[in-house]
CSV table of C-alpha atoms in Angstrom, one decimal:
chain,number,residue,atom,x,y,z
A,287,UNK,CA,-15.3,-9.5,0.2
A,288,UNK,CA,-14.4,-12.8,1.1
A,289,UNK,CA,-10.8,-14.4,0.5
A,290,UNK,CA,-11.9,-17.8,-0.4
A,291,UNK,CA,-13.1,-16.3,-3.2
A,292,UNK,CA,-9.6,-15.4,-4.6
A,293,UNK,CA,-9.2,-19.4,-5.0
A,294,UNK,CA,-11.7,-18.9,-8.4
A,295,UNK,CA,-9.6,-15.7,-9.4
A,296,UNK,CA,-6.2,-17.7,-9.5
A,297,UNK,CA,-7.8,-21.0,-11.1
A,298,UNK,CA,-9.4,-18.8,-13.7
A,299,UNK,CA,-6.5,-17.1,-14.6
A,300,UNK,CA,-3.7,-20.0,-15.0
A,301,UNK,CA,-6.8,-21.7,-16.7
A,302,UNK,CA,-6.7,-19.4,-19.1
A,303,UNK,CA,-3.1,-18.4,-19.5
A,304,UNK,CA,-1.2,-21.9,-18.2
A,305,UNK,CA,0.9,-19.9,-16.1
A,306,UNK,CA,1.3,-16.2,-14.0
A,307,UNK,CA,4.2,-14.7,-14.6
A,308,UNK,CA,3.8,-11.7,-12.9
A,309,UNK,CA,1.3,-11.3,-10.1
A,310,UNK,CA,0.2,-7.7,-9.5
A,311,UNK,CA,-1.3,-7.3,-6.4
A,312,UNK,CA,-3.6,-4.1,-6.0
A,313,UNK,CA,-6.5,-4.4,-4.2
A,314,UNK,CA,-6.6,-1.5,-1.5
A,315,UNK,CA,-8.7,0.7,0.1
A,316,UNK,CA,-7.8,3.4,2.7
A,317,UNK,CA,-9.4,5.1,5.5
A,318,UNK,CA,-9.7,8.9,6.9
A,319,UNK,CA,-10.8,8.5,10.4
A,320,UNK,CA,-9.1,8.8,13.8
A,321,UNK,CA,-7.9,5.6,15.8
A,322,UNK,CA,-9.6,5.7,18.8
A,323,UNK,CA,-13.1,6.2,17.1
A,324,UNK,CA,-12.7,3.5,14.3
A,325,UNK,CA,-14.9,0.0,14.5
A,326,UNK,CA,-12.7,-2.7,15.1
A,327,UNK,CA,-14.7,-3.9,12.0
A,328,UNK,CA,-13.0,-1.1,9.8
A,329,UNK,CA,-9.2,-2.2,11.3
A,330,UNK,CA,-10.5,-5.6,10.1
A,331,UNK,CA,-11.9,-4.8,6.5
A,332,UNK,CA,-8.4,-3.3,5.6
A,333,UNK,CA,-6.3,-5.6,6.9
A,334,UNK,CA,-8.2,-8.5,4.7
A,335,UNK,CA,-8.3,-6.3,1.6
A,336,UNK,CA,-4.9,-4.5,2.4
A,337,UNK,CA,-3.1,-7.4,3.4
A,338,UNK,CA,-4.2,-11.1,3.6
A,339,UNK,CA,-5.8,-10.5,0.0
A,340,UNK,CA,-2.2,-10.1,-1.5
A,341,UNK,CA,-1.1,-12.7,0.7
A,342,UNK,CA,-3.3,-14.9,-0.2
A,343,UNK,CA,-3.1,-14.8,-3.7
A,344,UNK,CA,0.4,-14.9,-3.6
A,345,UNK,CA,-0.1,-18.6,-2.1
A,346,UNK,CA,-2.2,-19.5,-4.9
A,347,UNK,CA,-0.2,-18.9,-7.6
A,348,UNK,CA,3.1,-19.5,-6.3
A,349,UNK,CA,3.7,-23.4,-6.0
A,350,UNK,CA,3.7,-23.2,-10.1
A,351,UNK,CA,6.5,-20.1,-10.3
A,352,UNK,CA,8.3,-22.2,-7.7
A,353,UNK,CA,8.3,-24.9,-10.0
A,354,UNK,CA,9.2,-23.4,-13.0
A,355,UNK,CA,11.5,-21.0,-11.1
A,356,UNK,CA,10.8,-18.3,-12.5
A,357,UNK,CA,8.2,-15.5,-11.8
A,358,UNK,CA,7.2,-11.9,-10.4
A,359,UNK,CA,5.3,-10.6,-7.9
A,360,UNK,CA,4.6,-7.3,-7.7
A,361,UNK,CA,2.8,-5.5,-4.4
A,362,UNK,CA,0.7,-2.2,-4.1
A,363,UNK,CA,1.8,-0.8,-0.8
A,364,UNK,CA,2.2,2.8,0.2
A,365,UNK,CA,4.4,5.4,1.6
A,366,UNK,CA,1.9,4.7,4.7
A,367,UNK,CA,3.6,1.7,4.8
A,368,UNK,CA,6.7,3.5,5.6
A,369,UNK,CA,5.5,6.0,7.5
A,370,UNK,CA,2.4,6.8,10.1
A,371,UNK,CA,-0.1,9.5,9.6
A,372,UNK,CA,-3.0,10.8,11.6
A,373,UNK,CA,-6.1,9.4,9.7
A,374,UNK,CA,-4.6,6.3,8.4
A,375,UNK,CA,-3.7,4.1,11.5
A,376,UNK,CA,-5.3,0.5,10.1
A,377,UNK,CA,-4.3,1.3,6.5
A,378,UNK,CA,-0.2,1.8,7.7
A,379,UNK,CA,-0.5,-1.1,9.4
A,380,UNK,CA,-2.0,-3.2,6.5
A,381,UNK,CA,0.6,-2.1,4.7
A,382,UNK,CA,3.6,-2.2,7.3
A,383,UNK,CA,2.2,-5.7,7.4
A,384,UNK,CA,2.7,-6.2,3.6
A,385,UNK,CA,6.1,-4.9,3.3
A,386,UNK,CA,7.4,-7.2,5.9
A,387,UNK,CA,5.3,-10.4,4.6
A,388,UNK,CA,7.0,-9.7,1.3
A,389,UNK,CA,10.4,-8.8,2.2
A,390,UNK,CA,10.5,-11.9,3.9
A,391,UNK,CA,9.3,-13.6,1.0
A,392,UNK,CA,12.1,-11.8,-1.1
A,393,UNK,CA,14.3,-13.8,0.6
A,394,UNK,CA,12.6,-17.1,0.8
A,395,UNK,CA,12.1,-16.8,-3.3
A,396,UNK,CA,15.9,-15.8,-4.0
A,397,UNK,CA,16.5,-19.3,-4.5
A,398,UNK,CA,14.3,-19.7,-7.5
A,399,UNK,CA,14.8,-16.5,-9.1
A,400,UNK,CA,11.2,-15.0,-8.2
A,401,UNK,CA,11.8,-11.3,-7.6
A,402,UNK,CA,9.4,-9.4,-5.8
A,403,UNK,CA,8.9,-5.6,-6.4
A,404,UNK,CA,7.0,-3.6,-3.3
A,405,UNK,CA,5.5,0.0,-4.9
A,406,UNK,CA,5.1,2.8,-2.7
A,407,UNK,CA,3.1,5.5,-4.0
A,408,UNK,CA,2.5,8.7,-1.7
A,409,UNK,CA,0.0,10.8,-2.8
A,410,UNK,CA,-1.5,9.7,-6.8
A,411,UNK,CA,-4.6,11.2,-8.3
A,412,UNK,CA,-6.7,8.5,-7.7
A,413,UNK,CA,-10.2,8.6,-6.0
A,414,UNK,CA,-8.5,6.6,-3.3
A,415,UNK,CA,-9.5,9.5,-1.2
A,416,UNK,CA,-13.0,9.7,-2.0
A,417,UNK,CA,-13.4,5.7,-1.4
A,418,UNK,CA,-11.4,5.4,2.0
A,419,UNK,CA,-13.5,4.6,5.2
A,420,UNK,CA,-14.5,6.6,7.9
A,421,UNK,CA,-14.9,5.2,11.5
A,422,UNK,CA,-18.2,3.5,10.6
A,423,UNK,CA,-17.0,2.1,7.8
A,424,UNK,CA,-18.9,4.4,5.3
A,425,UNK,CA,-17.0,6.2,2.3
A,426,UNK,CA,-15.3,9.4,3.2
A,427,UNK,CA,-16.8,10.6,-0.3
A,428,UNK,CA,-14.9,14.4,-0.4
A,429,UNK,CA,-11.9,14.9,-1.6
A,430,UNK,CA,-8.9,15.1,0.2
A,431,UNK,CA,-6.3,17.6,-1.0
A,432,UNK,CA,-3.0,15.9,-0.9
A,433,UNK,CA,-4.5,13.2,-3.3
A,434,UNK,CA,-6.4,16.3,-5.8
A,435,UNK,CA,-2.5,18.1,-5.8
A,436,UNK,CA,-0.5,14.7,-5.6
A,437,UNK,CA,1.4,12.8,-9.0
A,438,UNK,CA,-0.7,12.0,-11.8
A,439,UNK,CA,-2.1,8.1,-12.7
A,440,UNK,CA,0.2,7.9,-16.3
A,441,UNK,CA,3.5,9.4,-14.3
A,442,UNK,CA,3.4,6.7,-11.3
A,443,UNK,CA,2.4,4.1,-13.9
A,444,UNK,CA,5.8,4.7,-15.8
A,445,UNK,CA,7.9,4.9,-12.7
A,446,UNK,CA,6.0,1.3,-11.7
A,447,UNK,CA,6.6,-0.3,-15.3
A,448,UNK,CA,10.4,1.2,-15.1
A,449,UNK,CA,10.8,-0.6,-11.6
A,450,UNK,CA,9.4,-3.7,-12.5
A,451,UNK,CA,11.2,-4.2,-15.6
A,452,UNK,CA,14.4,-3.4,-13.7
A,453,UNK,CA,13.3,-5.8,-10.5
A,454,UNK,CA,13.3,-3.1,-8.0
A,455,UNK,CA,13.0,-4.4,-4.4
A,456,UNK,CA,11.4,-1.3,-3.8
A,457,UNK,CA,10.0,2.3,-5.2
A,458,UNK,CA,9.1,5.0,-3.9
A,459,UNK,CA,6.7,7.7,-6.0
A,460,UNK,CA,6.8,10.9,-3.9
A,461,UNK,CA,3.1,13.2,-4.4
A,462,UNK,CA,5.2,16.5,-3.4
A,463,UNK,CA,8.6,18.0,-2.6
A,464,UNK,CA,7.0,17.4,1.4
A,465,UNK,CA,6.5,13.8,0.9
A,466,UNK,CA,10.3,13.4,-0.1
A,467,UNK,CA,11.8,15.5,2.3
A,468,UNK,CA,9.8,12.8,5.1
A,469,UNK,CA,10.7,9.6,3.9
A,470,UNK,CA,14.5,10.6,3.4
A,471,UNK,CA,14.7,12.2,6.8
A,472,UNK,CA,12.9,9.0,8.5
A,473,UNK,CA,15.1,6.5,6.5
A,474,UNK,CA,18.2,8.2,6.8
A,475,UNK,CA,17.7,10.4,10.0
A,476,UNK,CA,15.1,8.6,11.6
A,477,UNK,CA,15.5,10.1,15.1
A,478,UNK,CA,15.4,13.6,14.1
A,479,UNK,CA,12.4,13.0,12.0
A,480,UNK,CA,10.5,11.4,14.7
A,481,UNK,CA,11.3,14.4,16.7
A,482,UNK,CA,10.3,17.2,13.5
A,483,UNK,CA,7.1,14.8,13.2
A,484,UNK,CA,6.0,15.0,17.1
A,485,UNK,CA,6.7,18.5,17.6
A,486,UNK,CA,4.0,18.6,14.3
A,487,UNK,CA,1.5,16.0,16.0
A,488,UNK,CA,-1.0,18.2,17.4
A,489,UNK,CA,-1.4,20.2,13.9
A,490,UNK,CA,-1.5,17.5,11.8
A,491,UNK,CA,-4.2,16.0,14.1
A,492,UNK,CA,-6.2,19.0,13.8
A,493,UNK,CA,-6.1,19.1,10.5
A,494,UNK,CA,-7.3,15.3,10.1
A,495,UNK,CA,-10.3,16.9,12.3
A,496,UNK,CA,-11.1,19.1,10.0
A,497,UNK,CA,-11.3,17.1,6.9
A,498,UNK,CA,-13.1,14.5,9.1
A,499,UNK,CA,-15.7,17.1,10.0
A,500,UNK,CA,-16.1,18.5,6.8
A,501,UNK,CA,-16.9,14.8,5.7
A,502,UNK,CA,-19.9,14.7,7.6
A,503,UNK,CA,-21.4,17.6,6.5
C-alpha cells in the first residue's frame, strides 16, 4: 500500500460525484503480537494504513468542504485508541495518533461548519482478528475470542449511522459489559484504573502468549 495512491481515490471520486460530503475513513488493520518482538516494519505498516492513510485523504478532499463550508468527516478509530492492551501496542498508537490528529482538526474545521465524528468500536464481529499481524508481519489467521463474543456488524453499524447523523464528536460501541466497565473507570477514574489494570498486567500478558502461541501452531 502506497499513499500516493490515495491521490487517484479522491480525484476519482469528486470526479464522479462533484463533491464529498462525508468522508468515511476506514482502512485498518490490527496486530496480535508482543512489543518487544514486533519488526519495526509492522509499527510502520499500521501506522501508514492506521493513520497517515486517513490523514491523508482527509487533505485531499478537504480544500473543496472548506470552500463550500460544509462537510463531514468521519474516522474509524478504536477503543485501542483510548486504551492500551497487551498485543496491540502499534495499533493503539495508530490510533491514539488519529484521535488527536482529528480532534485537533475538530477544532481547526469549527469555523466552516465541517464536523468530524471519531468511532470507537471495542470488540465487533469482524475478521479484524483473523487479518491482524503478528511480529513478522504475517496474518494472525485464528480467531481471537473477544472479537468471536464481541457486538455484531448490523448493531455497531446503527449506533455509527445514529452518531453521524447526530454529529457526535465521539462514540464509543462497547463488545461486553468488561469493555464498559474499563473505558468509564479510565475516563472518569483514571488513576484507579491504571492501578486495577497493572495489578492485571502479568495475566493479561499471559494470556496474549497464549493466543500468540496457539497462532503458530
Amino acid at each position: 500500500f502506497e499513499l500516493d495512491s490515495l491521490e487517484a481515490v479522491a480525484e476519482s471520486a469528486l470526479a464522479a460525484f462533484g463533491r464529498v460530503d462525508i468522508l468515511f475513513n476506514n482502512g485498518g488493520i490490527s496486530t496480535r503480537a508482543l512489543a518487544e518482538n514486533t519488526d519495526f516494519s509492522v509499527d510502520e505498516k499500521i501506522m501508514k494504513i492506521d493513520y497517515l492513510s486517513y490523514v491523508k485523504l482527509t487533505k485531499l478532499v478537504l480544500p473543496q468542504m472548506i470552500e463550500r463550508r460544509s462537510g463531514h468527516i468521519v474516522n474509524m478509530s478504536s477503543l485501542a485508541g483510548k486504551l492500551g492492551s497487551p498485543m496491540r501496542s502499534a495499533y493503539s498508537g495508530a490510533k491514539f495518533a488519529l484521535i488527536g490528529h482529528f480532534d485537533s482538526l475538530r477544532l481547526e474545521l469549527a469555523r466552516y461548519d465541517i464536523h468530524v465524528t471519531n468511532i470507537c468500536p471495542g470488540s465487533v464481529q469482524t475478521e479484524v482478528d483473523k487479518n491482524a499481524l503478528t511480529s513478522t508481519g504475517n496474518s494472525f489467521g485464528i480467531e481471537d475470542p473477544d472479537i468471536r463474543n464481541g457486538m455484531t456488524v448490523s448493531r455497531a453499524a446503527d449506533r455509527m449511522l445514529a452518531a453521524i447523523s447526530n454529529d457526535k464528536h465521539e462514540v464509543w460501541l462497547f463488545g461486553n459489559t468488561l469493555q464498559k466497565i474499563v473505558c468509564y473507570m479510565a475516563q472518569y477514574m483514571p488513576t484507579i484504573a491504571k492501578a486495577v489494570t497493572m495489578k492485571q498486567a502479568d495475566k493479561l500478558v499471559q494470556n496474549a502468549e497464549k493466543l500468540i502461541r496457539k497462532s503458530a501452531h
